[in-house]
Tab-separated table of N, CA and C in Angstrom:
chain	number	residue	atom	x	y	z
A	4	MET	N	0.894	-1.289	0.192
A	4	MET	CA	-0.077	0.043	-0.105
A	4	MET	C	0.845	1.341	0.086
A	5	ALA	N	1.948	1.163	0.720
A	5	ALA	CA	2.800	2.521	0.760
A	5	ALA	C	3.543	2.646	-0.542
A	6	PHE	N	3.879	1.532	-1.119
A	6	PHE	CA	4.697	1.840	-2.322
A	6	PHE	C	3.554	2.186	-3.377
A	7	ALA	N	2.203	1.984	-3.395
A	7	ALA	CA	1.285	2.474	-4.470
A	7	ALA	C	1.210	4.013	-4.065
A	8	PHE	N	1.178	4.494	-2.884
A	8	PHE	CA	1.172	5.886	-2.566
A	8	PHE	C	2.331	6.668	-3.229
A	9	PHE	N	3.457	6.017	-2.951
A	9	PHE	CA	4.737	6.739	-3.304
A	9	PHE	C	4.743	6.708	-4.922
A	10	ALA	N	4.565	5.720	-5.568
A	10	ALA	CA	4.485	5.486	-6.931
A	10	ALA	C	3.414	6.735	-7.577
A	11	LEU	N	2.332	6.929	-6.788
A	11	LEU	CA	1.525	7.780	-7.238
A	11	LEU	C	1.785	9.400	-6.951
A	12	ALA	N	2.660	9.524	-5.984
A	12	ALA	CA	3.029	10.899	-5.542
A	12	ALA	C	4.509	11.234	-6.411
A	13	LEU	N	5.124	10.336	-6.718
A	13	LEU	CA	6.447	10.607	-7.346
A	13	LEU	C	6.316	11.406	-8.613
A	14	PRO	N	5.215	10.992	-9.590
A	14	PRO	CA	4.967	11.750	-10.887
A	14	PRO	C	4.593	13.315	-10.610
A	15	ALA	N	3.809	13.444	-9.463
A	15	ALA	CA	3.348	14.756	-9.282
A	15	ALA	C	4.485	15.567	-8.601
A	16	CYS	N	5.265	14.848	-7.903
A	16	CYS	CA	6.511	15.765	-7.475
A	16	CYS	C	7.400	15.892	-8.357
A	17	GLN	N	7.544	15.060	-9.534
A	17	GLN	CA	8.501	15.469	-10.621
A	17	GLN	C	8.080	16.489	-11.557
A	18	SER	N	6.624	16.438	-11.663
A	18	SER	CA	6.022	17.561	-12.482
A	18	SER	C	6.264	18.765	-11.791
A	19	SER	N	5.988	18.983	-10.476
A	19	SER	CA	6.262	20.224	-9.651
A	19	SER	C	7.669	20.863	-10.071
A	20	GLN	N	8.563	19.967	-9.717
A	20	GLN	CA	9.970	20.243	-10.083
A	20	GLN	C	10.371	20.722	-11.486
A	21	THR	N	9.694	20.147	-12.505
A	21	THR	CA	9.710	20.483	-13.767
A	21	THR	C	8.933	22.002	-13.943
A	22	ASP	N	7.818	22.040	-13.228
A	22	ASP	CA	7.109	23.426	-13.390
A	22	ASP	C	7.861	24.611	-12.859
A	23	LYS	N	8.563	24.236	-11.755
A	23	LYS	CA	9.533	25.304	-11.125
A	23	LYS	C	10.674	25.607	-11.896
A	24	ALA	N	11.365	24.466	-12.378
A	24	ALA	CA	12.466	24.800	-13.390
A	24	ALA	C	11.876	25.798	-14.488
A	25	ALA	N	10.889	25.384	-15.145
A	25	ALA	CA	10.334	26.178	-16.304
A	25	ALA	C	10.037	27.577	-15.858
A	26	ILE	N	9.353	27.842	-14.695
A	26	ILE	CA	9.049	29.129	-14.361
A	26	ILE	C	10.540	29.918	-13.963
A	27	GLU	N	11.430	29.462	-13.462
A	27	GLU	CA	12.717	29.807	-13.022
A	27	GLU	C	13.353	30.275	-14.454
A	28	ALA	N	13.213	29.415	-15.355
A	28	ALA	CA	14.081	29.610	-16.811
A	28	ALA	C	13.377	31.142	-17.286
A	29	GLU	N	11.886	31.078	-17.217
A	29	GLU	CA	11.327	32.034	-17.752
A	29	GLU	C	11.569	33.441	-17.171
A	30	LEU	N	11.699	33.346	-15.743
A	30	LEU	CA	11.951	34.668	-15.117
A	30	LEU	C	13.381	35.121	-15.425
A	31	VAL	N	14.310	34.152	-15.581
A	31	VAL	CA	15.698	34.511	-15.885
A	31	VAL	C	15.752	34.995	-17.377
A	32	SER	N	14.971	34.637	-18.131
A	32	SER	CA	14.949	35.051	-19.570
A	32	SER	C	14.335	36.378	-19.613
A	33	ILE	N	13.460	36.871	-18.763
A	33	ILE	CA	12.864	38.220	-18.611
A	33	ILE	C	13.889	39.117	-18.065
A	34	LEU	N	14.667	38.554	-16.943
A	34	LEU	CA	15.677	39.450	-16.443
A	34	LEU	C	16.894	39.774	-17.423
A	35	ASP	N	17.084	38.666	-18.382
A	35	ASP	CA	18.258	39.047	-19.442
A	35	ASP	C	17.682	39.791	-20.355
A	36	ALA	N	16.584	39.967	-20.573
A	36	ALA	CA	15.775	40.885	-21.714
A	36	ALA	C	16.009	42.298	-21.138
A	37	GLN	N	15.598	42.442	-19.843
A	37	GLN	CA	15.744	43.595	-19.150
A	37	GLN	C	17.138	44.122	-19.186
A	38	ASP	N	18.137	43.356	-19.040
A	38	ASP	CA	19.591	43.781	-19.011
A	38	ASP	C	19.745	44.246	-20.503
A	39	GLU	N	19.406	43.500	-21.414
A	39	GLU	CA	19.776	44.010	-22.834
A	39	GLU	C	18.995	45.317	-23.176
A	40	ALA	N	17.785	45.457	-22.749
A	40	ALA	CA	17.270	46.809	-23.068
A	40	ALA	C	17.736	48.058	-22.346
A	41	TRP	N	18.316	47.763	-20.938
A	41	TRP	CA	18.755	49.006	-20.537
A	41	TRP	C	20.193	49.144	-20.955
A	42	SER	N	21.004	48.021	-21.397
A	42	SER	CA	22.319	48.328	-21.992
A	42	SER	C	22.114	48.970	-23.267
A	43	ALA	N	21.072	48.915	-23.930
A	43	ALA	CA	20.619	49.467	-25.232
A	43	ALA	C	20.161	50.931	-25.054
A	44	GLY	N	20.169	51.472	-23.815
A	44	GLY	CA	19.462	52.714	-23.420
A	44	GLY	C	17.945	52.846	-23.613
A	45	ASP	N	17.351	51.720	-23.568
A	45	ASP	CA	15.849	51.800	-23.992
A	45	ASP	C	15.015	51.387	-22.611
A	46	ILE	N	14.764	52.695	-21.922
A	46	ILE	CA	13.922	52.458	-20.817
A	46	ILE	C	12.639	51.741	-21.015
A	47	ASP	N	12.039	52.270	-21.999
A	47	ASP	CA	10.606	51.814	-22.277
A	47	ASP	C	10.587	50.336	-22.595
A	48	ALA	N	11.478	49.821	-23.333
A	48	ALA	CA	11.511	48.258	-23.507
A	48	ALA	C	11.998	47.487	-22.096
A	49	PHE	N	12.870	48.357	-21.222
A	49	PHE	CA	13.104	47.710	-19.947
A	49	PHE	C	11.967	47.499	-19.300
A	50	MET	N	10.894	48.478	-19.010
A	50	MET	CA	9.752	48.853	-18.381
A	50	MET	C	8.686	47.689	-18.815
A	51	GLN	N	8.897	46.920	-19.930
A	51	GLN	CA	8.002	46.071	-20.404
A	51	GLN	C	7.634	44.838	-19.505
A	52	SER	N	8.478	44.502	-18.622
A	52	SER	CA	8.418	43.687	-17.640
A	52	SER	C	7.514	43.963	-16.357
A	53	TYR	N	7.344	45.078	-16.335
A	53	TYR	CA	6.690	45.617	-15.136
A	53	TYR	C	5.500	45.895	-15.129
A	54	TRP	N	4.529	45.641	-14.318
A	54	TRP	CA	3.045	45.468	-14.326
A	54	TRP	C	2.571	47.057	-14.563
A	55	LYS	N	1.754	47.065	-15.588
A	55	LYS	CA	1.437	48.488	-15.952
A	55	LYS	C	-0.032	48.760	-15.285
A	56	SER	N	0.360	48.927	-13.948
A	56	SER	CA	-0.757	49.430	-13.016
A	56	SER	C	-0.366	50.476	-11.995
A	57	PRO	N	-1.406	51.278	-11.529
A	57	PRO	CA	-1.042	52.107	-10.692
A	57	PRO	C	-0.680	51.541	-9.321
A	58	GLU	N	-0.923	50.113	-9.141
A	58	GLU	CA	-0.511	49.513	-7.931
A	58	GLU	C	0.832	48.876	-7.942
A	59	LEU	N	1.750	49.053	-8.980
A	59	LEU	CA	3.024	48.636	-9.119
A	59	LEU	C	3.711	49.302	-7.944
A	60	ARG	N	4.518	48.601	-7.237
A	60	ARG	CA	5.546	49.221	-6.173
A	60	ARG	C	6.840	49.088	-6.415
A	61	PHE	N	7.562	50.579	-6.394
A	61	PHE	CA	9.001	50.605	-6.417
A	61	PHE	C	9.715	51.215	-5.501
A	62	ALA	N	10.452	50.423	-4.588
A	62	ALA	CA	10.991	50.986	-3.453
A	62	ALA	C	12.615	51.167	-3.483
A	63	SER	N	12.980	52.370	-3.510
A	63	SER	CA	14.551	52.653	-3.643
A	63	SER	C	14.954	53.845	-2.797
A	64	GLY	N	16.275	53.907	-2.382
A	64	GLY	CA	16.637	55.151	-1.748
A	64	GLY	C	15.703	55.557	-0.606
A	65	GLY	N	15.253	54.572	0.085
A	65	GLY	CA	14.440	54.872	1.259
A	65	GLY	C	13.116	55.468	1.058
A	66	LYS	N	12.684	55.518	-0.192
A	66	LYS	CA	11.284	55.915	-0.738
A	66	LYS	C	10.711	54.883	-1.572
A	67	VAL	N	9.321	54.882	-1.424
A	67	VAL	CA	8.468	54.085	-2.079
A	67	VAL	C	7.591	54.917	-3.135
A	68	SER	N	7.615	54.573	-4.208
A	68	SER	CA	6.766	55.094	-5.350
A	68	SER	C	5.579	54.115	-5.820
A	69	ARG	N	4.551	54.429	-6.150
A	69	ARG	CA	3.309	53.662	-6.775
A	69	ARG	C	3.326	53.986	-8.210
A	70	GLY	N	2.879	52.954	-8.937
A	70	GLY	CA	2.446	52.791	-10.254
A	70	GLY	C	3.453	52.849	-11.482
A	71	TRP	N	3.119	52.207	-12.749
A	71	TRP	CA	4.355	52.145	-13.573
A	71	TRP	C	4.579	53.445	-14.192
A	72	GLU	N	3.913	54.306	-14.452
A	72	GLU	CA	4.149	55.673	-15.268
A	72	GLU	C	5.230	56.416	-14.121
A	73	ALA	N	4.963	56.304	-12.813
A	73	ALA	CA	5.794	57.014	-11.792
A	73	ALA	C	7.242	56.356	-11.597
A	74	THR	N	7.083	54.931	-12.082
A	74	THR	CA	8.492	54.171	-11.930
A	74	THR	C	9.201	54.745	-13.286
A	75	ARG	N	8.571	54.464	-14.417
A	75	ARG	CA	9.158	54.959	-15.620
A	75	ARG	C	9.825	56.137	-15.577
A	76	ASP	N	8.720	57.300	-15.065
A	76	ASP	CA	9.402	58.594	-15.028
A	76	ASP	C	10.545	58.763	-14.099
A	77	GLY	N	10.571	58.081	-13.119
A	77	GLY	CA	11.787	58.162	-12.235
A	77	GLY	C	13.023	57.588	-12.699
A	78	TYR	N	12.756	56.709	-13.647
A	78	TYR	CA	14.098	55.938	-14.448
A	78	TYR	C	14.586	57.082	-15.340
A	79	TYR	N	13.615	57.801	-16.017
A	79	TYR	CA	13.911	58.895	-16.969
A	79	TYR	C	14.668	59.991	-16.341
A	80	THR	N	14.134	60.250	-14.973
A	80	THR	CA	14.837	61.488	-14.285
A	80	THR	C	16.321	60.941	-13.841
A	81	ARG	N	16.270	59.913	-13.389
A	81	ARG	CA	17.763	59.455	-12.898
A	81	ARG	C	18.765	59.157	-13.824
A	82	TYR	N	18.214	58.676	-14.998
A	82	TYR	CA	19.061	58.162	-16.212
A	82	TYR	C	18.516	58.804	-17.391
A	83	PRO	N	19.090	60.180	-17.770
A	83	PRO	CA	18.415	60.831	-18.776
A	83	PRO	C	19.069	60.504	-20.014
A	84	ASN	N	20.151	59.563	-20.059
A	84	ASN	CA	20.923	59.397	-21.480
A	84	ASN	C	21.567	58.063	-21.242
A	85	PRO	N	21.698	57.440	-22.490
A	85	PRO	CA	22.409	55.984	-22.235
A	85	PRO	C	23.894	56.042	-21.749
A	86	ASP	N	24.587	57.231	-21.679
A	86	ASP	CA	25.958	57.293	-21.037
A	86	ASP	C	25.652	57.105	-19.484
A	87	ILE	N	24.876	57.688	-18.816
A	87	ILE	CA	24.597	57.536	-17.496
A	87	ILE	C	23.936	56.202	-17.330
A	88	MET	N	23.105	55.671	-18.119
A	88	MET	CA	22.477	54.236	-17.885
A	88	MET	C	23.713	53.252	-17.830
A	89	GLY	N	24.551	53.227	-18.752
A	89	GLY	CA	25.769	52.321	-18.763
A	89	GLY	C	25.209	50.907	-19.309
A	90	LYS	N	26.107	49.923	-18.979
A	90	LYS	CA	25.584	48.488	-19.312
A	90	LYS	C	25.188	47.898	-18.001
A	91	LEU	N	23.952	47.438	-18.012
A	91	LEU	CA	23.500	46.562	-16.886
A	91	LEU	C	23.803	45.208	-16.723
A	92	LEU	N	24.439	44.836	-15.685
A	92	LEU	CA	24.591	43.391	-15.622
A	92	LEU	C	24.031	42.732	-14.188
A	93	THR	N	23.030	41.918	-14.431
A	93	THR	CA	22.469	41.465	-13.093
A	93	THR	C	22.646	39.787	-13.033
A	94	ASP	N	22.950	39.448	-11.769
A	94	ASP	CA	23.223	37.995	-11.635
A	94	ASP	C	23.108	37.610	-10.082
A	95	GLY	N	23.545	36.369	-9.673
A	95	GLY	CA	23.147	35.995	-8.419
A	95	GLY	C	21.801	35.547	-7.992
A	96	TYR	N	21.094	35.403	-9.190
A	96	TYR	CA	19.593	35.010	-9.213
A	96	TYR	C	19.237	33.972	-7.938
A	97	GLU	N	18.396	34.405	-7.203
A	97	GLU	CA	17.870	33.317	-6.387
A	97	GLU	C	16.310	33.472	-6.422
A	98	VAL	N	15.776	32.256	-7.085
A	98	VAL	CA	14.422	32.281	-7.578
A	98	VAL	C	13.582	31.506	-6.556
A	99	ASP	N	12.738	32.096	-5.806
A	99	ASP	CA	11.767	31.213	-4.984
A	99	ASP	C	10.288	31.337	-5.638
A	100	VAL	N	10.093	30.159	-6.369
A	100	VAL	CA	8.752	29.950	-6.902
A	100	VAL	C	7.544	29.621	-5.839
A	101	LEU	N	6.812	30.573	-5.691
A	101	LEU	CA	5.820	30.519	-4.513
A	101	LEU	C	4.568	29.584	-4.916
A	102	SER	N	4.157	29.701	-6.319
A	102	SER	CA	3.199	29.134	-6.862
A	102	SER	C	3.036	28.894	-8.499
A	103	SER	N	2.137	28.638	-8.969
A	103	SER	CA	2.341	28.554	-10.493
A	103	SER	C	2.037	30.106	-11.015
A	104	ASP	N	1.839	30.988	-10.188
A	104	ASP	CA	1.653	32.401	-10.513
A	104	ASP	C	2.205	33.406	-9.744
A	105	ALA	N	3.273	32.946	-8.886
A	105	ALA	CA	3.950	33.892	-8.023
A	105	ALA	C	5.306	33.397	-7.680
A	106	ALA	N	6.185	34.587	-7.730
A	106	ALA	CA	7.554	33.982	-7.412
A	106	ALA	C	8.264	35.362	-6.956
A	107	ILE	N	9.216	35.160	-6.318
A	107	ILE	CA	10.309	36.196	-5.804
A	107	ILE	C	11.600	35.868	-6.213
A	108	VAL	N	12.363	36.897	-6.872
A	108	VAL	CA	13.552	36.719	-7.244
A	108	VAL	C	14.575	37.913	-6.638
A	109	HIS	N	15.457	37.235	-5.979
A	109	HIS	CA	16.613	38.111	-5.488
A	109	HIS	C	18.035	38.087	-6.348
A	110	GLY	N	18.551	39.292	-6.370
A	110	GLY	CA	19.621	39.222	-7.132
A	110	GLY	C	20.593	40.528	-6.745
A	111	SER	N	21.766	40.534	-7.544
A	111	SER	CA	22.371	41.908	-7.607
A	111	SER	C	22.451	42.477	-9.063
A	112	TRP	N	22.796	43.764	-9.059
A	112	TRP	CA	22.990	44.490	-10.340
A	112	TRP	C	24.144	45.273	-10.148
A	113	LYS	N	24.722	45.453	-11.430
A	113	LYS	CA	25.724	46.216	-11.561
A	113	LYS	C	25.710	47.224	-12.909
A	114	LEU	N	26.035	48.627	-12.800
A	114	LEU	CA	26.072	49.467	-13.765
A	114	LEU	C	27.510	49.795	-14.212
A	115	GLU	N	27.914	49.188	-15.457
A	115	GLU	CA	29.088	49.426	-15.974
A	115	GLU	C	29.049	50.637	-16.629
A	116	ARG	N	30.043	51.725	-16.377
A	116	ARG	CA	29.764	53.124	-17.010
A	116	ARG	C	30.954	53.906	-16.836
A	117	ASP	N	31.152	54.648	-17.746
A	117	ASP	CA	32.557	55.750	-17.405
A	117	ASP	C	32.122	56.490	-16.376
A	118	GLY	N	33.069	56.892	-15.579
A	118	GLY	CA	33.001	57.846	-14.314
A	118	GLY	C	32.545	56.865	-13.137
A	119	GLU	N	31.513	56.793	-13.075
A	119	GLU	CA	31.030	56.133	-11.475
A	119	GLU	C	30.204	55.025	-11.910
A	120	PRO	N	30.949	53.800	-11.657
A	120	PRO	CA	30.078	52.648	-11.562
A	120	PRO	C	29.134	52.438	-10.426
A	121	ALA	N	28.219	51.575	-10.519
A	121	ALA	CA	27.295	51.530	-9.312
A	121	ALA	C	26.679	49.931	-9.226
A	122	SER	N	26.371	49.708	-8.144
A	122	SER	CA	25.916	48.396	-7.795
A	122	SER	C	25.119	48.111	-6.670
A	123	GLY	N	24.573	47.034	-6.431
A	123	GLY	CA	23.466	46.833	-5.267
A	123	GLY	C	22.790	45.419	-5.583
A	124	LEU	N	21.750	45.499	-4.632
A	124	LEU	CA	20.944	44.239	-4.541
A	124	LEU	C	19.397	44.558	-4.945
A	125	TYR	N	18.550	43.560	-5.376
A	125	TYR	CA	17.200	43.904	-5.484
A	125	TYR	C	16.570	42.500	-5.166
A	126	THR	N	15.192	42.891	-4.860
A	126	THR	CA	14.110	41.890	-4.806
A	126	THR	C	13.072	42.226	-5.503
A	127	LEU	N	12.797	41.228	-6.342
A	127	LEU	CA	11.356	41.538	-7.285
A	127	LEU	C	10.572	40.399	-6.913
A	128	VAL	N	8.928	40.960	-6.822
A	128	VAL	CA	8.018	40.178	-6.747
A	128	VAL	C	7.353	39.968	-8.163
A	129	PHE	N	7.150	38.696	-8.760
A	129	PHE	CA	6.868	38.515	-9.959
A	129	PHE	C	5.392	37.719	-9.740
A	130	LYS	N	4.432	38.192	-10.527
A	130	LYS	CA	3.110	37.617	-10.604
A	130	LYS	C	2.605	37.236	-12.043
A	131	LYS	N	1.961	36.253	-12.376
A	131	LYS	CA	1.484	35.929	-13.683
A	131	LYS	C	0.167	36.553	-13.837
A	132	ILE	N	-0.058	37.669	-14.492
A	132	ILE	CA	-1.364	38.353	-14.694
A	132	ILE	C	-1.756	38.375	-16.020
A	133	GLY	N	-2.981	37.858	-16.398
A	133	GLY	CA	-3.401	37.803	-17.808
A	133	GLY	C	-2.556	36.951	-18.737
A	134	GLY	N	-1.819	35.794	-17.965
A	134	GLY	CA	-0.993	34.949	-18.727
A	134	GLY	C	0.521	35.370	-18.756
A	135	GLU	N	0.689	36.593	-18.345
A	135	GLU	CA	2.099	36.977	-18.659
A	135	GLU	C	2.891	37.409	-17.113
A	136	TRP	N	4.083	36.852	-16.979
A	136	TRP	CA	5.012	37.035	-15.824
A	136	TRP	C	5.265	38.773	-15.894
A	137	VAL	N	4.974	39.421	-14.759
A	137	VAL	CA	5.220	40.872	-14.564
A	137	VAL	C	5.856	41.196	-13.017
A	138	ILE	N	6.559	42.058	-13.093
A	138	ILE	CA	7.085	42.669	-11.766
A	138	ILE	C	5.921	43.368	-11.186
A	139	THR	N	5.693	43.091	-10.120
A	139	THR	CA	4.589	43.821	-9.142
A	139	THR	C	5.162	44.521	-8.174
A	140	SER	N	6.312	44.170	-7.568
A	140	SER	CA	7.139	44.986	-6.621
A	140	SER	C	8.641	44.841	-6.812
A	141	ASP	N	9.392	46.029	-6.936
A	141	ASP	CA	10.683	45.982	-7.024
A	141	ASP	C	11.333	46.914	-5.698
A	142	THR	N	12.131	46.114	-5.023
A	142	THR	CA	12.928	46.753	-3.906
A	142	THR	C	14.457	46.794	-4.338
A	143	THR	N	14.822	47.708	-4.686
A	143	THR	CA	16.258	48.103	-5.178
A	143	THR	C	17.078	48.814	-4.186
A	144	THR	N	18.327	48.315	-3.871
A	144	THR	CA	19.175	49.057	-2.915
A	144	THR	C	20.551	49.241	-3.631
A	145	SER	N	21.269	50.236	-3.160
A	145	SER	CA	22.440	50.598	-3.838
A	145	SER	C	23.527	50.339	-2.863
A	146	ALA	N	24.757	49.937	-3.196
A	146	ALA	CA	25.798	49.726	-2.300
A	146	ALA	C	26.764	50.922	-2.306
A	147	ASN	N	26.454	51.950	-3.146
A	147	ASN	CA	27.275	53.120	-3.283
A	147	ASN	C	26.826	54.211	-2.581
C-alpha cells in the first residue's frame, strides 16, 4: 500500500519540479531581456516587464513610489541618457517559486559606465497576470 502511494506521488513531485524549473527559466529570460534593453539605452523596453498598473510598487533610496508611469518617469529622471545608464549586468539570481503564478527573485545588479560605476541588490515580486509574468514590486538597494 505504501509503495502504491509513493508511486502515485512521485510523478506529481517530478511535475512540480519541472514546473518550477520552467518558471525559473522564464523569469531569468525576462531579467536577461531587461539587461539587454537597459544596456541599449531603452528604458521603455526595460519597463515592459513591469506591471502596467497604478498598484506597481517600487522602493529605492528609502522611498516608495506607486504606479508604472511613476516608476518609468523616475528612471527617465535618474538616467536621462544612455551614457548615464551604462551597461546593466544582473546575476546571483535566487528564484523562489511560490506557486504557478507567483515568485520572488533576489539578485544583484551592476552598472558598468564611465566615471562612476554603481551596484547593489534587488528583490522582485513576480506575478502571472493575464498569462504574462510581470514585476509587481521592486525593492532595489545601492551599495554606493
